[in-house]
Coordinates of C-alpha atoms in Angstrom, one line a residue:
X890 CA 115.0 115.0 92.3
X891 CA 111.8 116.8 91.7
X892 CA 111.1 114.1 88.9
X893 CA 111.3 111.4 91.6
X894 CA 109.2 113.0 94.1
X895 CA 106.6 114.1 91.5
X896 CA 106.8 109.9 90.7
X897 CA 106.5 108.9 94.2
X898 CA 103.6 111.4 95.2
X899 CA 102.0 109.8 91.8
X900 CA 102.6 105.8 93.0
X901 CA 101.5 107.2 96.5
X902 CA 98.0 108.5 94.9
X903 CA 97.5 105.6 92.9
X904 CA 98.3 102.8 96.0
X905 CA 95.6 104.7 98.2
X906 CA 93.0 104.3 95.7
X907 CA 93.9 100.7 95.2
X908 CA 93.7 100.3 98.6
X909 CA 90.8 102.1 99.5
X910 CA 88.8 100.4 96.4
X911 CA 90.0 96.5 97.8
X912 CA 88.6 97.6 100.9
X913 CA 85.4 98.5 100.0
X914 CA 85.2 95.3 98.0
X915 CA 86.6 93.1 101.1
X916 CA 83.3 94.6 103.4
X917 CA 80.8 93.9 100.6
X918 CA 81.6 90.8 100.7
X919 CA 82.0 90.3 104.3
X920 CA 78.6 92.0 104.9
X921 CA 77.5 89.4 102.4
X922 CA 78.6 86.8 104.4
X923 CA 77.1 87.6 107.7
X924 CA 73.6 89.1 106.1
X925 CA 71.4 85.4 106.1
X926 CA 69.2 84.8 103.1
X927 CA 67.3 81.7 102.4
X928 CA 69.3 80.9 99.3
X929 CA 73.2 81.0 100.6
X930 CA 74.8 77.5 100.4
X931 CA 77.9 76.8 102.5
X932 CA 80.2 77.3 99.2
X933 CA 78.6 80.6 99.0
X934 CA 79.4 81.5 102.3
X935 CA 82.9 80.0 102.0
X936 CA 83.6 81.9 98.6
X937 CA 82.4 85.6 100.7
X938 CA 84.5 84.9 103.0
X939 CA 87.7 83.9 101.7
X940 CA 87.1 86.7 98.7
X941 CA 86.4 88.8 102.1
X942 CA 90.0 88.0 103.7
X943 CA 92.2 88.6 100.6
X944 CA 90.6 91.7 99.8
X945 CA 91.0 93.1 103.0
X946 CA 95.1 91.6 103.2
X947 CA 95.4 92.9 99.9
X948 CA 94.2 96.4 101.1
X949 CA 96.4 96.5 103.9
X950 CA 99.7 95.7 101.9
X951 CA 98.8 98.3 99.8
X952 CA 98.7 100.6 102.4
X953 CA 101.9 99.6 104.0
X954 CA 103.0 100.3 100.5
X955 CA 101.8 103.4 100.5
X956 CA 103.3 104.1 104.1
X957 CA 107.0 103.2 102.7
X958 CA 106.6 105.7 99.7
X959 CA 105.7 108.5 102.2
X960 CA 108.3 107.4 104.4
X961 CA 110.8 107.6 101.2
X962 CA 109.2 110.6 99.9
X963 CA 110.2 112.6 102.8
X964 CA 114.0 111.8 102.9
X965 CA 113.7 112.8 99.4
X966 CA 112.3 116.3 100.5
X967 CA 114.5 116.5 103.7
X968 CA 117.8 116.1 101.5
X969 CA 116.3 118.1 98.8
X970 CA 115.8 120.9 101.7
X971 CA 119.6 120.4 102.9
X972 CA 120.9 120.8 99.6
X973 CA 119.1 123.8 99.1
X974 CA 120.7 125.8 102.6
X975 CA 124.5 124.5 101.8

């Protein structure tokens, strides 16, 4: 039991950092898409903002990721907790 927590509370760190790091990427390169320069083509733009949208989808499945760990990790603790009292 404690072994499988420990794992989950590992995957859980590792997921938020994933997700947090795709996020930052997808609003660099949405902020690259809606800054004008003189030199942006429409295939630039296009490429910004497609990169933009699978960042940020990426991002959020990892977070609902990390919400269903949590979610797990907790009935691992509660029937940990029950075993414990019997």
């Amino acid at each position: 039991m404690e072994q499988q927590s420990k794992s989950l509370f590992e995957k859980i760190a590792d997921f938020k950092r994933f997700a947090l790091t795709l996020f930052a990427f997808g609003v660099f390169f949405y902020l690259g898409a809606i800054i004008p320069y003189a030199g942006k083509t429409v295939t630039d733009l296009t490429f910004m903002i497609n990169t933009s949208i699978s960042f940020l989808a990426a991002s959020i499945l990892f977070f609902i990721q990390v919400k269903r760990y949590q979610l797990k990790l907790l009935e691992i603790e509660d029937g940990h907790d029950d075993f414990r009292k019997k």
